[in-house]
Amino acid sequence: MDNSNSNPNANNQNKTSKDQQLEQFTVDNDGKNLTTNQGLNVSEDEHSLKVGERGPTLMEDFHFREKMTHFDHERIPERIVHARGFGAHGYFQVYESMKDYTKAKFLQDPSVVTPVFVRFSTVAGSRGSADTVRDVRGFATKFYTEEGNYDLVGNNMPVFFIQDAMKFPDFIHAVKPEPHNEIPQAQSAHDTFWDFVVHNTESAHMIMWAMSDRSLPRSFRMMEGFGVHTFRFVNEEGKAHFVKFHWKPVLGTHSLVWDETQKLAGKDPDFNRRDLWDAIESGNYPEYEFGVQMIPEEAEFDFNFDILDPTKVWPEEIIPVKIIGKMTLNRNTDNFFAETEQIAFHPGHVVPGIDFTNDPLLQGRLFSYTDTQLSRLGGPNFHEIPINRSVAPVHNNQRDGMHRMTINKGPVSYHKNGIAGNTPKPVPPEKGGYEHYTEKVEGRKVQARSDSFKDHFSQAAMFWNSMSDVEKMHIVSAFQFELGKVQRKEIRQQVVDLFAHVDSDLATRISEGIGTIPPQTSGSASSESSPALSMMNTVKLPLTRKVAVLAGNGFTDELPFVLSQLQQAGIIAEVVSPKLGTIKGKTSGELEVQHSLLGADSVLFDAVLVAGGALSVSELLTEPKTLDFIKEAYQHFKPIGAIAEGANLLPSANGEGIVIAQENEELKPFGQAFMEAIAAHRHWTRAI
Ligand code: HDE
């Protein structure tokens, strides 16, 4: 991907306003003297102060005490949910003015570059858990707009497990490790999670997503994002639209295979974060298009679902997604803790032109996020931490508190005042002050849920109907895996019974092999389908895919040619050989080996290419892992290419995604066919 022309950070003049602000807080220790926190030069940093070389240590050693005290307090509480995450900086630009729908300034002018920071996360695991577990992914974006920070705190799935925030602590308690023994880590495959599901049937639709391959993203760069809730756009005239937000990855939406994710959790627990970091470091900037679905206020009740219900999607075939802009992530953090760990998102951080709805899940979130930061970040001044600072100036009468950084001048810290001419002064809406949407609301105070929220199964069935055969197969296997870990037989049965309300075929298939009685009824909760829900219908591109090139000394001349073809197409090829160092071609050429077979694994790559040359092949065979490597890639449905004798190492010579260049065959079409096989992502017919 060539982003050189579109990168506003390419040179100093083009740094975003947020980059410039952060620079003021960035310290480079390179080449500097070692000091205490008081700025005193330190002469000794290895030996504490003692009486004699073997003697007791002295309290007087203030540098030792300061160093140790700081170390003792290095940890802050991890996020209660979404503890494991990874973030990057970037920028957003709108394609066309959205002024007919919203007055949000960052959505008016295509030439305006809005800095962003995005944090991707898993939900259930602790901070040190593996990246590739089966879980929902967080997709939280902070837009540093000229009107203040706007946070879009979404997920990679468009619905949620529950309809009312009141249930969130229960749901999270159920999915987290069980409290008596803190097992299992970062997994929903246990009794309490499934016990929650069967007793809270509103979760059925989200469970379908969670059991689908959406839970196993190949990369944060290949993951959709959703605002989940229905929000409101309000334009200058005060006219409102209900709106749902989408991020569509330019590389398409792609997933790993379950077996692969489990192996990756051990081989490279940082698989997703490493992928994002490496892509940005190498200039392959991840891009996401921003889309909105909009419903005019008058049409609120025109649908067969309640548009405020967060367990429902708005099918894209009925309410199209209008693509309105693009976000590019182009800078890694300087310091994980200072930026990714300390960033504080909040769905209540909005700008004029964006407002809330009465979705009861969203309403509860509006309380939770600031509250959680108070204990996580140690007080009410977390907005002053550099990553959280808005680029718009901040002036108000809030004062003091733990870790206050701002030095507010003058005697006035109240409104209204005469001494400071009644400043800081409120700004009227017509001059950009935030005004809440004047929605008319009436009703009795009740603790109840609207009947329009009570259909829990139709869209779960619609999701199932929209899947390809392979996706259905993966969903069934996921249920069977998860329920296979559930100890209580009655819970397994209750799950089968529950999903019989969604689709009897689904429930029957789940029931096979988990020791339960299949459903006695037949039928489906819906005959509808939405093709946009299937990942089979996504964008397919070979860009940035990683190919393992298996080669040894004596590889034939075709290899360098194919490698340059791949490189030109933006595919990353890395040589894997029995030993690190360099390998020599049969007649000419030399290649650097990036991985020895000992350290590499097929799960770390998207595809495999086996070099030609009898010598190369026999050298590869000196390492028994070679054949397993190729076989595993085959079992994970990955494209496999082979040149001449290299084909002898393949478990199968034909089949979807297997591309072979026979001896003396023209190489260009081979390279082309291999790249098309890579773009296709996986070759699922091998499973059928
Ligand atoms: Fe969150 N959620 N959440 N959530 N959420 C948090 O805030 C909460 C929900 C989401 O990268 C916490 O700063 C409640 C839906 C993301 O820092 C906490 C409810 C969606 C992140 C919290 C929900 C999300 C969080 C924990 C039910 C998708 C990580 C730490 C009403 C639209 C943001 C923190 C990051 C984090 C509360 C449900 C997304 C405890 C009460 C639905 C991406 O405040």
XYZ file of C-alpha atoms and ligand atoms in Angstrom:
732
model
C 0.000 0.000 0.000
C 1.486 3.333 -0.929
C 0.339 5.851 1.596
C 3.146 8.304 1.064
C 0.888 10.956 -0.465
C -1.947 10.677 1.956
C -0.053 10.705 5.221
C -0.372 14.016 7.033
C 2.378 12.891 9.405
C 4.875 12.340 6.601
C 6.839 15.422 7.551
C 6.994 17.797 10.454
C 4.689 20.418 9.003
C 1.983 17.776 8.608
C 1.915 16.489 12.169
C -1.608 16.452 13.509
C -2.543 18.799 16.302
C -2.578 15.821 18.671
C 0.917 14.702 17.607
C 2.210 18.186 18.360
C 0.485 18.281 21.721
C 1.882 14.876 22.718
C 5.389 15.912 21.714
C 5.440 18.441 24.552
C 5.113 15.563 26.998
C 7.476 13.145 25.291
C 10.888 12.677 26.876
C 13.828 11.074 25.124
C 16.388 9.637 27.567
C 18.867 8.866 24.815
C 22.297 10.286 25.600
C 21.097 12.013 28.780
C 22.475 11.951 32.328
C 20.804 9.710 34.907
C 18.970 11.757 37.529
C 16.590 11.266 40.439
C 13.026 12.519 40.070
C 14.232 15.724 41.673
C 16.698 16.286 38.846
C 19.800 15.399 40.849
C 22.563 13.700 38.834
C 23.079 10.139 40.083
C 26.576 8.653 40.269
C 25.744 5.080 41.297
C 22.826 2.925 40.072
C 23.982 -0.623 40.753
C 24.997 -0.793 44.389
C 22.894 0.411 47.298
C 24.592 2.368 50.078
C 26.007 -0.055 52.719
C 28.224 -0.044 55.750
C 31.212 -1.833 54.267
C 30.971 -3.993 51.169
C 29.065 -6.781 52.973
C 27.350 -4.602 55.518
C 23.722 -3.614 56.139
C 22.002 -1.246 53.684
C 21.344 2.294 54.845
C 17.972 4.066 54.828
C 19.888 7.137 53.869
C 20.185 5.878 50.276
C 17.448 8.142 48.918
C 18.064 7.093 45.302
C 17.528 3.424 46.169
C 14.335 4.253 48.101
C 12.930 6.460 45.344
C 13.712 3.902 42.625
C 12.144 1.062 44.613
C 9.090 3.022 45.743
C 8.303 4.003 42.188
C 8.722 0.426 41.030
C 6.447 -0.845 43.824
C 3.656 1.355 42.480
C 4.105 0.752 38.748
C 0.846 -1.102 38.291
C -2.621 0.419 38.038
C -5.851 -1.611 38.102
C -6.432 -3.186 34.721
C -9.703 -2.451 32.955
C -12.531 -4.543 34.398
C -13.466 -5.524 30.871
C -11.360 -5.025 27.735
C -8.181 -5.302 29.847
C -6.042 -6.589 27.003
C -5.749 -4.052 24.245
C -3.511 -2.451 21.695
C -3.629 1.025 20.248
C -2.309 3.271 17.504
C -2.516 6.871 16.328
C -3.963 8.026 13.049
C -6.269 10.467 11.392
C -9.758 10.681 9.968
C -11.164 12.577 7.000
C -14.740 12.792 5.834
C -15.353 12.200 2.081
C -18.183 14.718 1.704
C -19.945 17.177 3.945
C -22.559 15.586 6.194
C -24.111 18.949 7.035
C -27.578 17.867 5.930
C -27.561 15.359 8.792
C -25.198 16.589 11.480
C -23.533 19.785 12.554
C -20.488 17.888 13.931
C -17.598 19.987 12.633
C -15.290 17.063 11.935
C -17.892 15.706 9.504
C -18.278 18.872 7.392
C -15.145 19.432 5.375
C -13.079 16.788 3.512
C -9.936 18.892 3.918
C -10.125 18.750 7.723
C -7.789 16.142 9.216
C -8.982 14.941 12.619
C -6.387 13.126 14.751
C -7.528 9.815 16.257
C -6.309 7.179 18.661
C -7.796 3.688 18.372
C -7.626 0.942 20.960
C -8.549 -2.628 19.963
C -9.157 -5.136 22.730
C -10.523 -8.468 23.832
C -13.246 -8.372 26.499
C -12.953 -11.224 28.963
C -9.238 -11.891 29.409
C -6.772 -10.293 31.779
C -4.141 -7.883 30.518
C -1.641 -10.688 29.929
C -4.007 -13.095 28.177
C -3.585 -14.271 24.575
C -4.751 -12.194 21.619
C -6.437 -14.959 19.666
C -9.036 -16.289 22.130
C -12.675 -16.646 21.105
C -14.116 -13.305 22.190
C -15.734 -10.069 21.088
C -13.182 -7.402 20.143
C -13.401 -3.804 21.334
C -12.902 -1.141 18.660
C -12.708 2.195 20.465
C -11.858 5.410 18.627
C -11.083 8.785 20.151
C -11.458 11.625 17.648
C -9.547 14.706 18.822
C -11.850 17.211 17.108
C -11.606 20.986 17.236
C -14.879 20.925 19.232
C -13.523 18.535 21.853
C -13.014 14.776 22.073
C -15.555 12.486 20.471
C -15.320 8.813 21.527
C -16.894 6.055 19.458
C -16.526 3.119 21.843
C -17.651 0.153 19.788
C -17.094 -3.543 19.174
C -16.403 -5.767 16.174
C -19.926 -7.162 16.389
C -23.022 -5.014 15.837
C -25.178 -6.337 18.700
C -24.731 -7.046 22.394
C -25.545 -9.797 24.914
C -28.013 -7.800 26.998
C -30.580 -5.061 26.560
C -30.305 -3.207 29.859
C -27.141 -1.942 31.568
C -28.469 -3.247 34.891
C -27.440 -6.730 33.768
C -23.870 -5.862 32.739
C -22.164 -6.782 36.041
C -24.031 -10.134 36.005
C -23.060 -10.877 32.443
C -19.420 -9.993 33.041
C -19.289 -12.022 36.258
C -20.643 -14.992 34.314
C -18.121 -14.804 31.474
C -15.041 -13.996 33.564
C -13.112 -16.845 35.252
C -15.274 -18.504 37.873
C -14.693 -16.851 41.242
C -13.955 -19.916 43.373
C -10.878 -20.977 41.367
C -10.271 -18.234 38.779
C -10.559 -20.698 35.889
C -10.775 -20.474 32.880
C -8.796 -17.479 31.634
C -10.176 -15.536 28.641
C -12.716 -18.158 27.640
C -16.459 -18.396 27.485
C -16.293 -22.214 27.421
C -17.450 -22.792 30.994
C -20.567 -23.386 33.047
C -21.332 -19.924 34.387
C -21.260 -18.272 30.960
C -23.672 -20.771 29.425
C -25.828 -20.753 32.556
C -26.188 -16.988 32.050
C -27.073 -17.486 28.376
C -29.890 -19.954 28.994
C -31.412 -17.746 31.678
C -31.093 -14.534 29.681
C -32.508 -15.390 26.295
C -31.952 -11.875 24.921
C -28.324 -13.008 24.443
C -29.276 -15.505 21.677
C -28.472 -13.216 18.743
C -25.103 -12.109 20.137
C -24.224 -15.727 20.933
C -24.581 -16.510 17.234
C -21.995 -13.808 16.482
C -19.742 -14.948 19.317
C -19.802 -18.550 18.077
C -19.086 -17.424 14.514
C -15.651 -16.765 13.050
C -16.127 -13.043 13.831
C -14.713 -13.938 17.250
C -11.411 -14.990 15.722
C -10.150 -12.014 13.693
C -7.108 -12.653 11.503
C -6.004 -9.109 12.209
C -7.274 -5.901 13.771
C -6.703 -4.571 10.247
C -9.291 -7.003 8.909
C -12.037 -6.430 11.412
C -15.268 -4.470 11.130
C -16.275 -2.053 13.865
C -19.758 -1.084 15.046
C -21.069 1.592 17.379
C -23.733 -1.012 18.368
C -26.199 1.461 19.878
C -28.473 3.738 17.958
C -27.192 7.296 18.256
C -28.619 10.514 16.897
C -27.307 12.938 14.289
C -28.638 16.483 14.678
C -28.127 19.148 12.011
C -27.904 22.935 12.290
C -31.700 23.251 11.918
C -32.265 20.875 14.825
C -33.514 18.030 12.594
C -32.525 14.586 13.899
C -31.804 11.188 12.345
C -31.301 7.929 14.187
C -27.890 6.608 13.221
C -25.756 3.494 13.525
C -21.987 3.699 12.996
C -19.799 1.241 11.064
C -16.097 0.810 10.358
C -15.375 -1.225 7.210
C -11.760 -2.399 6.864
C -10.311 -1.695 3.412
C -8.591 -5.114 3.492
C -11.906 -6.897 4.048
C -13.142 -8.865 7.054
C -11.238 -12.096 7.650
C -10.828 -14.620 10.416
C -8.534 -17.319 11.666
C -9.495 -20.968 12.008
C -10.295 -22.144 15.544
C -7.492 -24.717 15.677
C -5.083 -22.041 14.459
C -6.136 -19.572 17.159
C -5.536 -22.117 19.896
C -2.058 -22.887 18.609
C -1.304 -19.190 18.170
C -2.236 -18.549 21.796
C 0.895 -20.512 22.682
C 3.174 -19.820 19.707
C 2.558 -16.075 19.628
C 0.142 -14.734 22.263
C 0.771 -11.254 20.794
C -0.275 -12.282 17.291
C -2.846 -9.509 16.724
C -0.886 -6.732 18.380
C 2.340 -7.708 16.630
C 0.483 -7.703 13.312
C -0.784 -4.148 13.878
C 2.570 -2.877 15.103
C 4.479 -4.459 12.184
C 2.012 -3.207 9.593
C 2.336 0.376 10.823
C 6.131 0.162 11.171
C 6.421 -1.048 7.577
C 4.147 1.692 6.202
C 1.203 -0.622 5.499
C -1.190 1.698 7.271
C -4.480 0.068 8.274
C -7.480 1.838 6.784
C -11.143 1.713 7.677
C -14.008 3.408 5.908
C -16.573 5.071 8.116
C -20.187 4.275 7.355
C -23.526 5.395 8.715
C -26.999 3.936 8.531
C -29.580 6.647 9.012
C -33.282 6.586 9.768
C -35.288 9.833 9.833
C -36.953 10.407 13.175
C -40.431 10.038 11.679
C -39.600 6.448 10.602
C -38.780 5.241 14.132
C -41.586 2.675 14.184
C -41.452 1.517 10.549
C -39.541 -1.705 11.210
C -40.313 -5.162 12.551
C -37.764 -4.634 15.335
C -37.273 -1.827 17.836
C -34.495 0.395 16.523
C -33.427 1.154 20.112
C -32.842 -2.527 20.935
C -29.052 -3.221 21.045
C -29.610 -6.908 20.299
C -30.811 -6.020 16.791
C -29.019 -5.060 13.591
C -30.491 -2.808 10.968
C -30.155 -5.089 7.929
C -27.934 -3.295 5.421
C -30.133 -4.446 2.567
C -33.035 -2.428 4.054
C -31.088 0.501 5.501
C -27.921 0.903 3.420
C -24.597 1.889 4.931
C -23.541 5.241 3.515
C -19.735 5.419 3.417
C -18.756 8.896 4.554
C -15.047 8.931 5.352
C -11.853 7.070 6.074
C -9.581 6.516 9.052
C -5.902 5.676 8.601
C -3.706 4.400 11.434
C -0.179 5.570 10.742
C 1.770 5.878 13.986
C 2.611 3.412 16.728
C 2.752 4.547 20.306
C 5.943 5.806 21.907
C 4.956 4.256 25.214
C 2.329 1.564 25.696
C 1.478 2.501 29.282
C 1.301 6.261 28.780
C -0.893 5.973 25.725
C -2.711 2.650 25.304
C -3.095 1.837 28.979
C -3.988 5.319 30.180
C -6.414 6.259 27.430
C -9.888 6.700 28.885
C -12.850 6.284 26.563
C -16.416 7.227 27.337
C -19.498 6.970 25.093
C -20.629 10.224 26.730
C -17.759 12.165 25.136
C -19.738 13.701 22.271
C -19.610 16.833 20.141
C -22.445 19.081 18.883
C -24.384 17.215 16.176
C -24.056 13.800 17.850
C -26.501 12.805 20.566
C -27.848 9.806 22.448
C -31.029 7.765 22.268
C -32.994 5.969 24.956
C -31.344 2.610 24.321
C -31.231 1.365 27.949
C -27.830 -0.221 27.447
C -26.338 3.016 26.178
C -27.933 5.007 28.981
C -26.189 2.831 31.586
C -22.858 3.090 29.823
C -23.097 6.854 30.105
C -22.626 6.415 33.845
C -20.061 3.621 33.939
C -17.087 4.904 31.995
C -16.157 7.990 34.023
C -16.839 6.066 37.188
C -14.399 3.311 36.242
C -11.636 5.812 35.412
C -11.801 7.227 38.936
C -10.386 4.028 40.367
C -8.354 2.976 37.341
C -6.588 6.273 36.835
C -6.666 7.456 40.427
C -8.977 10.449 40.616
C -10.915 13.035 38.649
C -8.026 14.554 36.692
C -7.518 11.753 34.165
C -8.501 14.139 31.371
C -5.148 15.861 31.950
C -3.114 12.761 31.074
C -1.533 13.631 27.714
C -3.313 10.944 25.663
C -6.690 12.054 27.057
C -6.234 15.816 26.586
C -8.471 17.394 24.018
C -6.825 19.573 21.407
C -9.633 22.057 21.980
C -8.779 24.366 24.910
C -10.253 23.486 28.320
C -11.566 26.209 30.672
C -13.891 25.610 33.587
C -14.224 26.011 37.333
C -13.330 22.433 38.256
C -10.378 22.500 40.656
C -7.875 20.403 42.589
C -8.098 16.633 43.174
C -5.403 13.974 42.963
C -2.620 14.596 40.433
C -3.840 17.998 39.238
C -1.475 19.275 36.544
C -3.090 22.538 35.444
C -2.166 25.663 37.370
C -5.342 27.719 37.282
C -4.624 31.379 37.923
C -6.712 33.911 39.815
C -9.201 33.867 42.672
C -12.291 32.823 40.733
C -13.425 29.203 40.608
C -17.178 29.679 40.445
C -19.999 30.652 38.181
C -21.598 33.163 38.116
C -18.977 35.696 39.048
C -18.339 39.385 38.710
C -14.603 39.432 39.440
C -13.658 37.686 36.179
C -16.493 39.230 34.155
C -18.479 36.018 34.577
C -15.913 33.920 32.693
C -15.329 31.206 31.696
C -18.684 31.820 30.063
C -21.195 29.359 28.578
C -21.410 29.369 24.784
C -24.883 29.539 23.194
C -25.787 26.616 20.859
C -25.729 28.820 17.770
C -22.085 29.621 18.589
C -21.083 25.965 19.097
C -22.099 25.251 22.713
C -23.392 21.702 23.174
C -27.160 21.530 23.450
C -28.876 18.265 24.315
C -31.470 17.192 21.796
C -34.848 18.373 23.004
C -36.559 15.028 22.684
C -40.090 14.953 24.018
C -40.413 12.260 26.676
C -43.381 11.273 28.818
C -44.394 8.214 30.788
C -44.582 6.573 34.152
C -41.518 5.558 36.143
C -41.381 1.786 35.771
C -38.817 -0.996 36.055
C -39.815 -2.894 32.955
C -38.889 -3.556 29.379
C -40.875 -2.628 26.317
C -42.706 -5.479 24.563
C -40.923 -4.388 21.399
C -37.681 -5.718 22.932
C -39.083 -9.186 23.570
C -38.356 -10.928 20.271
C -35.070 -12.634 21.106
C -34.851 -15.140 18.281
C -35.779 -13.725 14.846
C -32.505 -11.977 14.163
C -30.499 -14.872 15.627
C -32.220 -17.007 12.980
C -31.604 -14.352 10.321
C -27.891 -14.473 11.164
C -27.898 -18.283 10.851
C -29.803 -18.102 7.520
C -27.235 -15.641 6.170
C -24.213 -17.866 6.735
C -22.500 -20.014 4.090
C -22.300 -23.783 4.683
C -18.747 -23.467 5.979
C -19.636 -20.634 8.337
C -22.545 -22.724 9.637
C -20.193 -25.638 10.173
C -17.837 -23.424 12.201
C -20.709 -22.106 14.317
C -21.882 -25.630 15.142
C -18.316 -26.719 16.016
C -17.882 -23.655 18.226
C -21.059 -24.486 20.167
C -19.921 -28.096 20.496
C -16.457 -27.093 21.699
C -17.821 -24.632 24.239
C -20.534 -26.932 25.513
C -18.088 -29.809 25.629
C -16.324 -27.848 28.393
C -19.545 -27.296 30.333
C -19.597 -29.754 33.247
C -23.293 -29.565 34.107
C -25.262 -31.688 31.678
C -28.505 -29.814 32.326
C -26.948 -26.569 31.080
C -25.892 -28.247 27.830
C -29.442 -29.480 27.363
C -30.880 -26.041 28.134
C -28.650 -24.528 25.433
C -29.918 -27.020 22.862
C -33.503 -26.293 23.931
C -32.918 -22.540 23.754
C -31.430 -22.618 20.269
C -34.275 -24.838 19.068
C -36.300 -21.609 19.326
C -33.851 -20.028 16.883
C -33.546 -22.841 14.364
C -34.185 -26.539 14.894
C -31.548 -27.578 12.356
C -28.942 -25.546 14.249
C -30.015 -27.044 17.590
C -30.064 -30.585 16.198
C -26.566 -30.188 14.840
C -25.285 -28.711 18.114
C -26.862 -31.582 19.983
C -24.901 -34.213 18.038
C -21.879 -35.194 20.073
C -22.555 -33.321 23.313
C -24.664 -35.957 25.031
C -27.991 -34.118 24.832
C -31.449 -34.889 23.476
C -32.058 -33.187 20.115
C -35.049 -30.827 19.849
C -38.443 -32.388 19.255
C -39.772 -29.403 17.320
C -38.813 -28.160 13.898
C -38.745 -24.765 12.262
C -36.963 -21.447 12.308
C -37.728 -18.129 13.986
C -37.202 -16.305 10.690
C -36.988 -16.920 6.980
C -35.094 -13.676 6.408
C -31.442 -13.405 5.556
C -28.951 -10.561 5.126
C -26.032 -11.354 2.797
C -23.973 -8.507 4.319
C -23.624 -10.586 7.497
C -21.581 -13.317 5.813
C -17.821 -12.833 5.795
C -17.760 -14.811 2.544
C -19.098 -11.680 0.874
C -16.307 -9.422 2.022
C -13.486 -7.666 0.149
C -10.676 -10.051 -0.836
C -7.199 -8.596 -1.389
C -3.720 -10.170 -1.217
C -2.156 -6.984 0.226
C 0.029 -7.459 3.337
C -0.628 -11.209 3.482
C 2.316 -13.138 4.911
C 3.800 -16.042 2.955
C 6.248 -18.582 4.398
C 8.757 -19.454 1.710
C 10.178 -22.900 2.436
C 13.576 -23.136 0.790
C 17.056 -24.575 1.269
C 20.407 -24.327 -0.496
C 20.072 -25.173 -4.163
C 16.698 -23.458 -4.737
C 16.130 -22.897 -8.429
C 16.077 -19.541 -10.236
C 12.302 -19.355 -10.406
C 12.087 -18.481 -6.727
C 13.580 -14.946 -6.855
C 11.304 -14.167 -9.792
C 8.168 -15.245 -7.926
C 9.329 -13.417 -4.799
C 9.648 -10.151 -6.711
C 6.177 -10.696 -8.172
C 4.781 -11.131 -4.640
C 6.641 -8.119 -3.339
C 5.278 -5.921 -6.110
C 1.775 -6.950 -5.086
C 2.423 -5.893 -1.483
C 2.645 -9.459 -0.192
C 5.179 -10.119 2.558
C 7.331 -13.183 1.865
C 9.664 -14.516 4.556
C 12.128 -17.335 4.006
C 11.901 -20.318 6.358
C 14.730 -22.863 6.243
C 16.273 -25.490 8.529
C 18.942 -22.995 9.667
C 19.223 -19.219 9.997
C 21.789 -17.412 7.844
C 21.791 -17.286 4.045
C 20.956 -19.923 1.450
C 22.461 -20.094 -2.044
C 20.568 -20.689 -5.278
C 21.364 -23.623 -7.616
C 22.965 -21.426 -10.254
C 23.016 -17.964 -8.694
C 21.530 -15.754 -6.046
C 21.431 -15.745 -2.283
C 18.522 -15.320 0.119
C 18.490 -14.249 3.746
C 16.647 -16.731 5.982
C 14.237 -14.904 8.312
C 13.110 -17.910 10.366
C 14.583 -21.273 11.198
C 12.031 -24.082 11.082
C 12.492 -24.445 14.830
C 11.112 -20.960 15.507
C 8.550 -20.694 12.720
C 5.125 -22.245 12.420
C 2.575 -22.323 9.652
C 0.013 -20.667 11.966
C 2.084 -17.474 11.795
C 1.543 -17.203 8.021
C -1.318 -16.837 5.557
C 0.192 -19.032 2.857
C 3.126 -21.318 2.034
C 5.372 -21.362 -1.030
C 7.763 -24.291 -1.505
C 10.833 -23.596 -3.636
C 11.928 -25.818 -6.519
C 15.249 -27.665 -6.761
C 16.034 -31.253 -5.734
C 18.787 -30.078 -3.395
C 16.575 -27.527 -1.678
C 13.850 -30.127 -1.197
C 16.199 -32.685 0.335
C 17.670 -30.048 2.657
C 14.161 -29.121 3.807
C 13.464 -32.796 4.459
C 16.393 -33.007 6.890
C 14.059 -31.180 9.263
C 11.032 -33.398 10.052
C 8.948 -30.312 10.852
C 8.869 -29.334 7.162
C 6.138 -31.777 6.220
C 4.057 -30.953 9.321
C 4.385 -27.265 8.478
C 2.889 -27.754 5.018
C 0.296 -30.255 6.194
C -0.929 -27.894 8.894
C -1.230 -25.017 6.420
C -3.251 -27.367 4.237
C -5.518 -28.341 7.136
C -6.066 -24.674 7.910
C -7.282 -24.172 4.329
C -4.378 -21.900 3.399
C -3.139 -21.364 -0.132
C -0.058 -23.421 -0.961
C 2.187 -22.798 -3.942
C 5.017 -25.039 -5.095
C 7.637 -24.768 -7.776
C 8.683 -27.948 -9.641
C 10.179 -30.514 -7.176
C 8.749 -28.494 -4.284
C 5.373 -30.034 -5.157
C 6.629 -33.398 -3.864
C 6.253 -32.076 -0.310
C 2.555 -31.237 -0.651
C -0.044 -33.467 1.020
C -2.232 -33.152 -2.063
C -1.333 -32.145 -5.611
C -4.671 -30.706 -6.521
C -7.579 -29.034 -4.850
C -8.712 -25.485 -4.252
C -5.895 -23.128 -3.335
C -3.083 -25.467 -4.440
C -1.009 -23.843 -7.179
C 1.908 -25.679 -8.776
C 4.448 -24.465 -11.330
C 5.650 -27.498 -13.309
C 9.262 -27.532 -14.448
C 9.900 -25.098 -17.316
C 6.383 -23.690 -17.012
C 5.921 -19.950 -17.538
C 6.084 -18.322 -14.144
C 3.992 -15.194 -14.516
C 0.653 -17.016 -14.637
C 1.777 -19.183 -11.722
C 2.558 -16.112 -9.624
C -0.739 -14.568 -10.611
C -2.719 -17.683 -9.712
C -0.904 -17.966 -6.379
C -1.721 -14.345 -5.547
C -5.362 -14.900 -6.368
C -5.343 -17.915 -4.076
C -3.838 -15.713 -1.331
C -6.473 -13.027 -1.867
C -9.221 -15.629 -1.437
C -7.939 -15.982 2.181
C -8.924 -19.607 2.854
C -9.980 -22.489 0.632
C -12.892 -23.919 2.471
C -13.979 -26.597 0.021
C -11.198 -28.748 1.499
C -13.462 -29.030 4.539
C -16.497 -30.283 2.679
Fe -18.062 -1.214 27.801
N -16.970 -0.772 29.460
N -19.694 -1.446 28.958
N -19.158 -1.831 26.197
N -16.460 -1.065 26.669
C -15.645 -0.530 29.480
O -14.624 1.250 30.643
C -19.828 -1.003 30.218
C -20.465 -2.173 26.186
C -16.406 -1.171 25.314
O -10.270 0.360 24.880
C -15.162 -0.043 30.821
O -12.631 2.299 30.591
C -21.186 -1.167 30.668
C -20.972 -2.252 24.851
C -15.047 -1.047 24.851
O -10.379 1.417 26.797
C -16.445 0.008 31.659
C -21.858 -1.742 29.624
C -19.903 -1.946 24.055
C -14.289 -0.844 26.002
C -17.484 -0.452 30.669
C -20.916 -1.894 28.544
C -18.781 -1.698 24.911
C -15.200 -0.851 27.120
C -14.014 -0.831 31.386
C -23.314 -2.157 29.589
C -19.864 -1.905 22.530
C -12.797 -0.665 26.087
C -12.800 0.056 31.301
C -24.194 -1.064 29.629
C -20.673 -0.858 21.978
C -12.388 0.744 25.821
C -13.296 1.304 30.805
C -10.889 0.853 25.828
C -14.808 -0.650 28.439
C -18.787 -0.511 30.979
C -21.273 -2.512 27.318
C -17.486 -1.372 24.389
C -16.442 -0.827 32.938
C -21.718 -0.803 32.028
C -22.411 -2.554 24.419
C -14.549 -1.114 23.416
O -16.750 1.302 32.082
